[in-house]
């Protein structure tokens, strides 16, 4: 026989849930009218956790409440609370380009340009026609990527020299390659095209890491080159790469040669990431 008591309890819980959701929505609306954005935001969090099916219908109002409460938290210098609110919002709406873009704007204003670029980039990927996110991404990219970088990437003589050197090393038996500070990923792609069986690339900058992912994917090598958002000094074996590599390539130099820490990174690679010379 059917368990009538169980059905009764389930029905009672459902009715209680609907009642709580209804009261919370009313309270949230009242708080918005009173411009009590913090309390309104808390009510909407409760509603969306209790009734995920309402995500679409309350999305715009939730966004408005989030942005107003974030402005208030920003003005009060409650930075951790602000980021906590955005993290909660992105758990509920992980693929919302508007929330990602807004998070990036806050990060950019606070000086976290690399992190901001990651959110702007995600917003653009979610919606390539989102003009504000595209403008923000290009603006932060101008801060993070020096103009000389573009000139260097278009230096055909430089590129050909690297390509020939990598091809020679791979032909001599260097089958596994680590590209330190990969940037756009060009040296990693040279290594793969030269015939290396395993290619790993690390990049500390979030912006450049995202760019490298796009470039590698555009060249249909996303399954052949493992990209790591890490500083080379933090790479561990076998946590990040399965074993030591037989070749390291890098161009982590600046106008003063040593400004990007090339000596430290190469010493570390020699001691911890490279196979002993034969």
PDB file of C-alpha atoms in Angstrom:
ATOM      1  CA  UNK A   1       0.000   0.000   0.000  1.00  0.00           C
ATOM      2  CA  UNK A   2       1.216   3.575  -0.690  1.00  0.00           C
ATOM      3  CA  UNK A   3       2.684   5.404   2.270  1.00  0.00           C
ATOM      4  CA  UNK A   4       0.194   8.218   2.721  1.00  0.00           C
ATOM      5  CA  UNK A   5       2.126   9.761   5.605  1.00  0.00           C
ATOM      6  CA  UNK A   6       5.261  10.111   3.461  1.00  0.00           C
ATOM      7  CA  UNK A   7       3.252  11.802   0.708  1.00  0.00           C
ATOM      8  CA  UNK A   8       1.687  14.100   3.267  1.00  0.00           C
ATOM      9  CA  UNK A   9       5.063  15.121   4.654  1.00  0.00           C
ATOM     10  CA  UNK A  10       6.491  15.727   1.192  1.00  0.00           C
ATOM     11  CA  UNK A  11       3.481  17.813   0.275  1.00  0.00           C
ATOM     12  CA  UNK A  12       3.801  19.771   3.501  1.00  0.00           C
ATOM     13  CA  UNK A  13       7.480  20.482   2.904  1.00  0.00           C
ATOM     14  CA  UNK A  14       6.777  21.632  -0.636  1.00  0.00           C
ATOM     15  CA  UNK A  15       4.040  23.967   0.560  1.00  0.00           C
ATOM     16  CA  UNK A  16       6.384  25.376   3.219  1.00  0.00           C
ATOM     17  CA  UNK A  17       9.097  25.912   0.614  1.00  0.00           C
ATOM     18  CA  UNK A  18       6.742  27.760  -1.712  1.00  0.00           C
ATOM     19  CA  UNK A  19       5.496  29.910   1.165  1.00  0.00           C
ATOM     20  CA  UNK A  20       9.053  30.796   2.241  1.00  0.00           C
ATOM     21  CA  UNK A  21      10.049  31.616  -1.333  1.00  0.00           C
ATOM     22  CA  UNK A  22       6.983  33.835  -1.755  1.00  0.00           C
ATOM     23  CA  UNK A  23       7.640  35.717   1.490  1.00  0.00           C
ATOM     24  CA  UNK A  24      11.326  36.154   0.637  1.00  0.00           C
ATOM     25  CA  UNK A  25      10.483  37.569  -2.799  1.00  0.00           C
ATOM     26  CA  UNK A  26       8.076  40.036  -1.224  1.00  0.00           C
ATOM     27  CA  UNK A  27      10.684  41.024   1.368  1.00  0.00           C
ATOM     28  CA  UNK A  28      13.324  41.453  -1.329  1.00  0.00           C
ATOM     29  CA  UNK A  29      11.038  43.737  -3.325  1.00  0.00           C
ATOM     30  CA  UNK A  30      10.221  45.785  -0.229  1.00  0.00           C
ATOM     31  CA  UNK A  31      13.938  46.147   0.583  1.00  0.00           C
ATOM     32  CA  UNK A  32      14.631  47.327  -2.964  1.00  0.00           C
ATOM     33  CA  UNK A  33      11.952  49.988  -2.630  1.00  0.00           C
ATOM     34  CA  UNK A  34      13.630  51.090   0.609  1.00  0.00           C
ATOM     35  CA  UNK A  35      17.060  50.919  -1.113  1.00  0.00           C
ATOM     36  CA  UNK A  36      18.234  48.382   1.443  1.00  0.00           C
ATOM     37  CA  UNK A  37      20.262  46.513  -1.151  1.00  0.00           C
ATOM     38  CA  UNK A  38      22.205  44.313   1.254  1.00  0.00           C
ATOM     39  CA  UNK A  39      19.094  42.778   2.780  1.00  0.00           C
ATOM     40  CA  UNK A  40      17.456  42.487  -0.630  1.00  0.00           C
ATOM     41  CA  UNK A  41      20.507  40.628  -1.916  1.00  0.00           C
ATOM     42  CA  UNK A  42      20.350  38.198   1.031  1.00  0.00           C
ATOM     43  CA  UNK A  43      16.664  37.511   0.314  1.00  0.00           C
ATOM     44  CA  UNK A  44      17.380  36.821  -3.362  1.00  0.00           C
ATOM     45  CA  UNK A  45      20.164  34.406  -2.424  1.00  0.00           C
ATOM     46  CA  UNK A  46      17.696  32.524  -0.255  1.00  0.00           C
ATOM     47  CA  UNK A  47      15.093  32.478  -3.031  1.00  0.00           C
ATOM     48  CA  UNK A  48      17.508  31.197  -5.659  1.00  0.00           C
ATOM     49  CA  UNK A  49      18.875  28.487  -3.387  1.00  0.00           C
ATOM     50  CA  UNK A  50      15.385  27.324  -2.452  1.00  0.00           C
ATOM     51  CA  UNK A  51      13.885  27.693  -5.913  1.00  0.00           C
ATOM     52  CA  UNK A  52      16.513  27.339  -8.683  1.00  0.00           C
ATOM     53  CA  UNK A  53      13.669  27.180 -11.178  1.00  0.00           C
ATOM     54  CA  UNK A  54      13.211  30.946 -10.691  1.00  0.00           C
ATOM     55  CA  UNK A  55      16.720  31.815 -11.927  1.00  0.00           C
ATOM     56  CA  UNK A  56      15.545  33.041 -15.300  1.00  0.00           C
ATOM     57  CA  UNK A  57      12.588  35.064 -14.070  1.00  0.00           C
ATOM     58  CA  UNK A  58      14.486  36.956 -11.330  1.00  0.00           C
ATOM     59  CA  UNK A  59      17.814  37.237 -13.145  1.00  0.00           C
ATOM     60  CA  UNK A  60      17.638  40.920 -14.107  1.00  0.00           C
ATOM     61  CA  UNK A  61      16.392  42.031 -10.705  1.00  0.00           C
ATOM     62  CA  UNK A  62      19.049  39.920  -8.993  1.00  0.00           C
ATOM     63  CA  UNK A  63      21.758  41.505 -11.160  1.00  0.00           C
ATOM     64  CA  UNK A  64      20.501  45.002 -10.346  1.00  0.00           C
ATOM     65  CA  UNK A  65      20.488  44.191  -6.629  1.00  0.00           C
ATOM     66  CA  UNK A  66      23.972  42.679  -6.778  1.00  0.00           C
ATOM     67  CA  UNK A  67      25.455  45.680  -8.579  1.00  0.00           C
ATOM     68  CA  UNK A  68      23.858  48.197  -6.205  1.00  0.00           C
ATOM     69  CA  UNK A  69      25.003  46.258  -3.131  1.00  0.00           C
ATOM     70  CA  UNK A  70      28.497  45.909  -4.623  1.00  0.00           C
ATOM     71  CA  UNK A  71      28.691  49.685  -5.128  1.00  0.00           C
ATOM     72  CA  UNK A  72      27.763  50.164  -1.493  1.00  0.00           C
ATOM     73  CA  UNK A  73      30.332  47.645  -0.294  1.00  0.00           C
ATOM     74  CA  UNK A  74      32.964  49.278  -2.497  1.00  0.00           C
ATOM     75  CA  UNK A  75      32.241  52.711  -1.031  1.00  0.00           C
ATOM     76  CA  UNK A  76      32.593  51.242   2.475  1.00  0.00           C
ATOM     77  CA  UNK A  77      35.892  49.542   1.515  1.00  0.00           C
ATOM     78  CA  UNK A  78      34.389  46.147   2.400  1.00  0.00           C
ATOM     79  CA  UNK A  79      36.379  44.516  -0.363  1.00  0.00           C
ATOM     80  CA  UNK A  80      36.240  40.925   0.877  1.00  0.00           C
ATOM     81  CA  UNK A  81      32.458  41.115   1.294  1.00  0.00           C
ATOM     82  CA  UNK A  82      32.186  42.507  -2.235  1.00  0.00           C
ATOM     83  CA  UNK A  83      34.142  39.621  -3.724  1.00  0.00           C
ATOM     84  CA  UNK A  84      32.195  37.117  -1.634  1.00  0.00           C
ATOM     85  CA  UNK A  85      28.956  38.459  -3.131  1.00  0.00           C
ATOM     86  CA  UNK A  86      30.275  38.074  -6.665  1.00  0.00           C
ATOM     87  CA  UNK A  87      31.487  34.556  -5.946  1.00  0.00           C
ATOM     88  CA  UNK A  88      28.016  33.665  -4.643  1.00  0.00           C
ATOM     89  CA  UNK A  89      26.428  35.229  -7.722  1.00  0.00           C
ATOM     90  CA  UNK A  90      28.731  33.339 -10.085  1.00  0.00           C
ATOM     91  CA  UNK A  91      27.927  30.076  -8.348  1.00  0.00           C
ATOM     92  CA  UNK A  92      24.283  30.712  -9.205  1.00  0.00           C
ATOM     93  CA  UNK A  93      24.973  32.157 -12.682  1.00  0.00           C
ATOM     94  CA  UNK A  94      28.385  30.764 -13.736  1.00  0.00           C
ATOM     95  CA  UNK A  95      27.844  31.653 -17.398  1.00  0.00           C
ATOM     96  CA  UNK A  96      26.491  35.161 -16.966  1.00  0.00           C
ATOM     97  CA  UNK A  97      28.612  37.548 -19.024  1.00  0.00           C
ATOM     98  CA  UNK A  98      27.186  40.660 -17.329  1.00  0.00           C
ATOM     99  CA  UNK A  99      28.202  39.493 -13.839  1.00  0.00           C
ATOM    100  CA  UNK A 100      31.641  38.432 -15.123  1.00  0.00           C
ATOM    101  CA  UNK A 101      32.171  41.834 -16.725  1.00  0.00           C
ATOM    102  CA  UNK A 102      31.090  43.668 -13.573  1.00  0.00           C
ATOM    103  CA  UNK A 103      33.424  41.561 -11.443  1.00  0.00           C
ATOM    104  CA  UNK A 104      36.247  42.451 -13.837  1.00  0.00           C
ATOM    105  CA  UNK A 105      35.464  46.165 -13.547  1.00  0.00           C
ATOM    106  CA  UNK A 106      35.756  46.042  -9.758  1.00  0.00           C
ATOM    107  CA  UNK A 107      39.022  44.121  -9.966  1.00  0.00           C
ATOM    108  CA  UNK A 108      40.431  46.563 -12.509  1.00  0.00           C
ATOM    109  CA  UNK A 109      39.596  49.603 -10.387  1.00  0.00           C
ATOM    110  CA  UNK A 110      41.343  47.969  -7.422  1.00  0.00           C
ATOM    111  CA  UNK A 111      44.492  47.367  -9.447  1.00  0.00           C
ATOM    112  CA  UNK A 112      44.061  43.627 -10.041  1.00  0.00           C
ATOM    113  CA  UNK A 113      44.450  44.003 -13.785  1.00  0.00           C
ATOM    114  CA  UNK A 114      45.527  40.478 -14.624  1.00  0.00           C
ATOM    115  CA  UNK A 115      42.595  38.962 -12.703  1.00  0.00           C
ATOM    116  CA  UNK A 116      40.237  41.519 -14.264  1.00  0.00           C
ATOM    117  CA  UNK A 117      41.376  40.510 -17.736  1.00  0.00           C
ATOM    118  CA  UNK A 118      40.389  36.920 -17.000  1.00  0.00           C
ATOM    119  CA  UNK A 119      36.808  37.929 -16.203  1.00  0.00           C
ATOM    120  CA  UNK A 120      36.571  40.267 -19.204  1.00  0.00           C
ATOM    121  CA  UNK A 121      37.912  37.497 -21.430  1.00  0.00           C
ATOM    122  CA  UNK A 122      35.349  35.035 -20.075  1.00  0.00           C
ATOM    123  CA  UNK A 123      32.536  37.558 -20.646  1.00  0.00           C
ATOM    124  CA  UNK A 124      33.621  38.022 -24.267  1.00  0.00           C
ATOM    125  CA  UNK A 125      33.812  34.264 -24.817  1.00  0.00           C
ATOM    126  CA  UNK A 126      30.310  33.862 -23.382  1.00  0.00           C
ATOM    127  CA  UNK A 127      28.974  36.655 -25.582  1.00  0.00           C
ATOM    128  CA  UNK A 128      31.253  37.819 -28.431  1.00  0.00           C
ATOM    129  CA  UNK A 129      28.827  40.688 -29.160  1.00  0.00           C
ATOM    130  CA  UNK A 130      29.060  42.128 -25.629  1.00  0.00           C
ATOM    131  CA  UNK A 131      30.561  45.529 -26.502  1.00  0.00           C
ATOM    132  CA  UNK A 132      31.323  46.651 -22.926  1.00  0.00           C
ATOM    133  CA  UNK A 133      33.254  43.471 -22.142  1.00  0.00           C
ATOM    134  CA  UNK A 134      35.242  43.695 -25.388  1.00  0.00           C
ATOM    135  CA  UNK A 135      36.159  47.309 -24.687  1.00  0.00           C
ATOM    136  CA  UNK A 136      37.177  46.432 -21.140  1.00  0.00           C
ATOM    137  CA  UNK A 137      39.271  43.489 -22.282  1.00  0.00           C
ATOM    138  CA  UNK A 138      41.163  45.541 -24.865  1.00  0.00           C
ATOM    139  CA  UNK A 139      41.708  48.322 -22.323  1.00  0.00           C
ATOM    140  CA  UNK A 140      43.213  45.998 -19.709  1.00  0.00           C
ATOM    141  CA  UNK A 141      45.232  44.169 -22.372  1.00  0.00           C
ATOM    142  CA  UNK A 142      46.875  47.478 -23.271  1.00  0.00           C
ATOM    143  CA  UNK A 143      47.991  47.771 -19.660  1.00  0.00           C
ATOM    144  CA  UNK A 144      49.316  44.228 -19.480  1.00  0.00           C
ATOM    145  CA  UNK A 145      50.873  43.622 -22.883  1.00  0.00           C
ATOM    146  CA  UNK A 146      53.605  46.050 -23.871  1.00  0.00           C
ATOM    147  CA  UNK A 147      53.570  47.313 -27.451  1.00  0.00           C
ATOM    148  CA  UNK A 148      57.028  45.876 -28.135  1.00  0.00           C
ATOM    149  CA  UNK A 149      55.534  42.405 -27.664  1.00  0.00           C
ATOM    150  CA  UNK A 150      53.550  42.730 -30.899  1.00  0.00           C
ATOM    151  CA  UNK A 151      56.633  43.883 -32.806  1.00  0.00           C
ATOM    152  CA  UNK A 152      58.591  40.912 -31.460  1.00  0.00           C
ATOM    153  CA  UNK A 153      55.876  38.436 -32.469  1.00  0.00           C
ATOM    154  CA  UNK A 154      55.916  39.811 -36.008  1.00  0.00           C
ATOM    155  CA  UNK A 155      59.708  39.573 -36.296  1.00  0.00           C
ATOM    156  CA  UNK A 156      59.974  36.887 -38.991  1.00  0.00           C
ATOM    157  CA  UNK A 157      63.756  36.551 -38.635  1.00  0.00           C
ATOM    158  CA  UNK A 158      63.461  35.956 -34.891  1.00  0.00           C
ATOM    159  CA  UNK A 159      60.682  33.419 -35.339  1.00  0.00           C
ATOM    160  CA  UNK A 160      62.576  31.496 -38.019  1.00  0.00           C
ATOM    161  CA  UNK A 161      65.712  31.366 -35.850  1.00  0.00           C
ATOM    162  CA  UNK A 162      63.742  29.900 -32.936  1.00  0.00           C
ATOM    163  CA  UNK A 163      61.962  27.442 -35.219  1.00  0.00           C
ATOM    164  CA  UNK A 164      65.231  26.114 -36.687  1.00  0.00           C
ATOM    165  CA  UNK A 165      66.850  25.806 -33.257  1.00  0.00           C
ATOM    166  CA  UNK A 166      63.876  23.904 -31.837  1.00  0.00           C
ATOM    167  CA  UNK A 167      63.672  21.621 -34.887  1.00  0.00           C
ATOM    168  CA  UNK A 168      67.376  20.821 -34.535  1.00  0.00           C
ATOM    169  CA  UNK A 169      66.983  19.983 -30.822  1.00  0.00           C
ATOM    170  CA  UNK A 170      63.925  17.788 -31.406  1.00  0.00           C
ATOM    171  CA  UNK A 171      65.649  15.924 -34.265  1.00  0.00           C
ATOM    172  CA  UNK A 172      68.602  15.271 -31.975  1.00  0.00           C
ATOM    173  CA  UNK A 173      66.341  13.367 -29.589  1.00  0.00           C
ATOM    174  CA  UNK A 174      64.630  15.952 -27.358  1.00  0.00           C
ATOM    175  CA  UNK A 175      61.132  14.496 -27.492  1.00  0.00           C
ATOM    176  CA  UNK A 176      59.600  16.249 -24.461  1.00  0.00           C
ATOM    177  CA  UNK A 177      59.588  20.046 -24.200  1.00  0.00           C
ATOM    178  CA  UNK A 178      58.738  22.631 -21.540  1.00  0.00           C
ATOM    179  CA  UNK A 179      58.122  26.210 -22.683  1.00  0.00           C
ATOM    180  CA  UNK A 180      58.660  28.607 -19.758  1.00  0.00           C
ATOM    181  CA  UNK A 181      56.728  31.883 -19.975  1.00  0.00           C
ATOM    182  CA  UNK A 182      54.964  30.776 -23.122  1.00  0.00           C
ATOM    183  CA  UNK A 183      53.202  34.092 -23.855  1.00  0.00           C
ATOM    184  CA  UNK A 184      51.149  33.449 -26.970  1.00  0.00           C
ATOM    185  CA  UNK A 185      52.374  29.853 -27.174  1.00  0.00           C
ATOM    186  CA  UNK A 186      54.407  30.279 -30.347  1.00  0.00           C
ATOM    187  CA  UNK A 187      57.490  28.372 -29.148  1.00  0.00           C
ATOM    188  CA  UNK A 188      55.325  25.502 -27.884  1.00  0.00           C
ATOM    189  CA  UNK A 189      53.667  25.246 -31.281  1.00  0.00           C
ATOM    190  CA  UNK A 190      57.084  25.263 -32.952  1.00  0.00           C
ATOM    191  CA  UNK A 191      58.085  22.327 -30.732  1.00  0.00           C
ATOM    192  CA  UNK A 192      54.950  20.372 -31.576  1.00  0.00           C
ATOM    193  CA  UNK A 193      55.314  21.031 -35.294  1.00  0.00           C
ATOM    194  CA  UNK A 194      58.926  19.899 -35.043  1.00  0.00           C
ATOM    195  CA  UNK A 195      57.711  16.502 -33.858  1.00  0.00           C
ATOM    196  CA  UNK A 196      58.020  16.613 -30.062  1.00  0.00           C
ATOM    197  CA  UNK A 197      55.841  13.927 -28.502  1.00  0.00           C
ATOM    198  CA  UNK A 198      55.054  15.869 -25.301  1.00  0.00           C
ATOM    199  CA  UNK A 199      54.879  19.651 -25.035  1.00  0.00           C
ATOM    200  CA  UNK A 200      54.135  21.547 -21.821  1.00  0.00           C
ATOM    201  CA  UNK A 201      53.877  25.311 -21.479  1.00  0.00           C
ATOM    202  CA  UNK A 202      53.574  27.484 -18.393  1.00  0.00           C
ATOM    203  CA  UNK A 203      52.490  31.109 -18.116  1.00  0.00           C
ATOM    204  CA  UNK A 204      52.074  33.146 -14.936  1.00  0.00           C
ATOM    205  CA  UNK A 205      50.025  36.007 -16.392  1.00  0.00           C
ATOM    206  CA  UNK A 206      46.318  35.149 -16.440  1.00  0.00           C
ATOM    207  CA  UNK A 207      45.811  37.346 -19.498  1.00  0.00           C
ATOM    208  CA  UNK A 208      48.607  35.731 -21.487  1.00  0.00           C
ATOM    209  CA  UNK A 209      47.561  32.252 -20.337  1.00  0.00           C
ATOM    210  CA  UNK A 210      44.032  32.838 -21.667  1.00  0.00           C
ATOM    211  CA  UNK A 211      45.472  34.236 -24.880  1.00  0.00           C
ATOM    212  CA  UNK A 212      47.751  31.222 -25.293  1.00  0.00           C
ATOM    213  CA  UNK A 213      44.772  28.897 -24.825  1.00  0.00           C
ATOM    214  CA  UNK A 214      42.939  30.709 -27.615  1.00  0.00           C
ATOM    215  CA  UNK A 215      45.950  30.739 -29.953  1.00  0.00           C
ATOM    216  CA  UNK A 216      46.710  27.052 -29.391  1.00  0.00           C
ATOM    217  CA  UNK A 217      43.040  26.150 -29.916  1.00  0.00           C
ATOM    218  CA  UNK A 218      42.911  28.242 -33.111  1.00  0.00           C
ATOM    219  CA  UNK A 219      45.806  26.138 -34.388  1.00  0.00           C
ATOM    220  CA  UNK A 220      44.059  22.870 -33.397  1.00  0.00           C
ATOM    221  CA  UNK A 221      46.733  21.976 -30.846  1.00  0.00           C
ATOM    222  CA  UNK A 222      44.763  22.203 -27.613  1.00  0.00           C
ATOM    223  CA  UNK A 223      45.008  18.426 -27.138  1.00  0.00           C
ATOM    224  CA  UNK A 224      48.698  18.300 -27.984  1.00  0.00           C
ATOM    225  CA  UNK A 225      50.053  21.113 -25.798  1.00  0.00           C
ATOM    226  CA  UNK A 226      49.366  21.132 -22.059  1.00  0.00           C
ATOM    227  CA  UNK A 227      49.081  24.719 -20.838  1.00  0.00           C
ATOM    228  CA  UNK A 228      49.685  25.492 -17.160  1.00  0.00           C
ATOM    229  CA  UNK A 229      48.693  28.723 -15.441  1.00  0.00           C
ATOM    230  CA  UNK A 230      51.759  28.568 -13.206  1.00  0.00           C
ATOM    231  CA  UNK A 231      55.150  30.074 -12.573  1.00  0.00           C
ATOM    232  CA  UNK A 232      57.820  27.565 -13.608  1.00  0.00           C
ATOM    233  CA  UNK A 233      59.252  27.667 -10.084  1.00  0.00           C
ATOM    234  CA  UNK A 234      55.954  26.194  -8.836  1.00  0.00           C
ATOM    235  CA  UNK A 235      55.821  23.253 -11.258  1.00  0.00           C
ATOM    236  CA  UNK A 236      55.996  19.921  -9.467  1.00  0.00           C
ATOM    237  CA  UNK A 237      56.580  16.412 -10.827  1.00  0.00           C
ATOM    238  CA  UNK A 238      54.365  14.410 -11.197  1.00  0.00           C
ATOM    239  CA  UNK A 239      51.644  16.804  -9.987  1.00  0.00           C
ATOM    240  CA  UNK A 240      51.793  19.123 -13.004  1.00  0.00           C
ATOM    241  CA  UNK A 241      53.905  17.247 -15.537  1.00  0.00           C
ATOM    242  CA  UNK A 242      54.465  13.483 -15.363  1.00  0.00           C
ATOM    243  CA  UNK A 243      58.275  13.496 -15.608  1.00  0.00           C
ATOM    244  CA  UNK A 244      61.307  15.589 -16.407  1.00  0.00           C
ATOM    245  CA  UNK A 245      61.593  16.955 -19.938  1.00  0.00           C
ATOM    246  CA  UNK A 246      64.505  16.725 -22.337  1.00  0.00           C
ATOM    247  CA  UNK A 247      64.319  20.328 -23.583  1.00  0.00           C
ATOM    248  CA  UNK A 248      63.419  23.692 -22.065  1.00  0.00           C
ATOM    249  CA  UNK A 249      62.689  26.676 -24.295  1.00  0.00           C
ATOM    250  CA  UNK A 250      62.115  30.194 -23.009  1.00  0.00           C
ATOM    251  CA  UNK A 251      62.379  33.845 -23.910  1.00  0.00           C
ATOM    252  CA  UNK A 252      61.770  35.363 -20.495  1.00  0.00           C
ATOM    253  CA  UNK A 253      64.045  38.323 -21.101  1.00  0.00           C
ATOM    254  CA  UNK A 254      63.410  42.037 -21.092  1.00  0.00           C
ATOM    255  CA  UNK A 255      65.389  45.003 -22.415  1.00  0.00           C
ATOM    256  CA  UNK A 256      67.779  44.601 -19.481  1.00  0.00           C
ATOM    257  CA  UNK A 257      68.070  40.851 -20.133  1.00  0.00           C
ATOM    258  CA  UNK A 258      67.546  39.647 -16.533  1.00  0.00           C
ATOM    259  CA  UNK A 259      64.404  41.586 -15.520  1.00  0.00           C
ATOM    260  CA  UNK A 260      62.005  38.667 -15.924  1.00  0.00           C
ATOM    261  CA  UNK A 261      63.954  36.259 -13.730  1.00  0.00           C
ATOM    262  CA  UNK A 262      65.385  34.083 -16.473  1.00  0.00           C
ATOM    263  CA  UNK A 263      68.462  33.048 -14.448  1.00  0.00           C
ATOM    264  CA  UNK A 264      66.414  31.839 -11.465  1.00  0.00           C
ATOM    265  CA  UNK A 265      63.913  29.995 -13.641  1.00  0.00           C
ATOM    266  CA  UNK A 266      66.622  28.236 -15.682  1.00  0.00           C
ATOM    267  CA  UNK A 267      68.563  27.180 -12.586  1.00  0.00           C
ATOM    268  CA  UNK A 268      65.344  25.753 -11.123  1.00  0.00           C
ATOM    269  CA  UNK A 269      64.508  24.008 -14.406  1.00  0.00           C
ATOM    270  CA  UNK A 270      68.015  22.510 -14.608  1.00  0.00           C
ATOM    271  CA  UNK A 271      67.773  21.153 -11.075  1.00  0.00           C
ATOM    272  CA  UNK A 272      64.125  20.040 -10.965  1.00  0.00           C
ATOM    273  CA  UNK A 273      62.525  19.826 -14.427  1.00  0.00           C
ATOM    274  CA  UNK A 274      65.178  18.802 -16.948  1.00  0.00           C
ATOM    275  CA  UNK A 275      66.543  15.333 -17.564  1.00  0.00           C
ATOM    276  CA  UNK A 276      70.276  14.999 -16.820  1.00  0.00           C
ATOM    277  CA  UNK A 277      72.392  15.503 -19.958  1.00  0.00           C
ATOM    278  CA  UNK A 278      73.524  12.317 -21.665  1.00  0.00           C
TER     279      UNK A 278
END
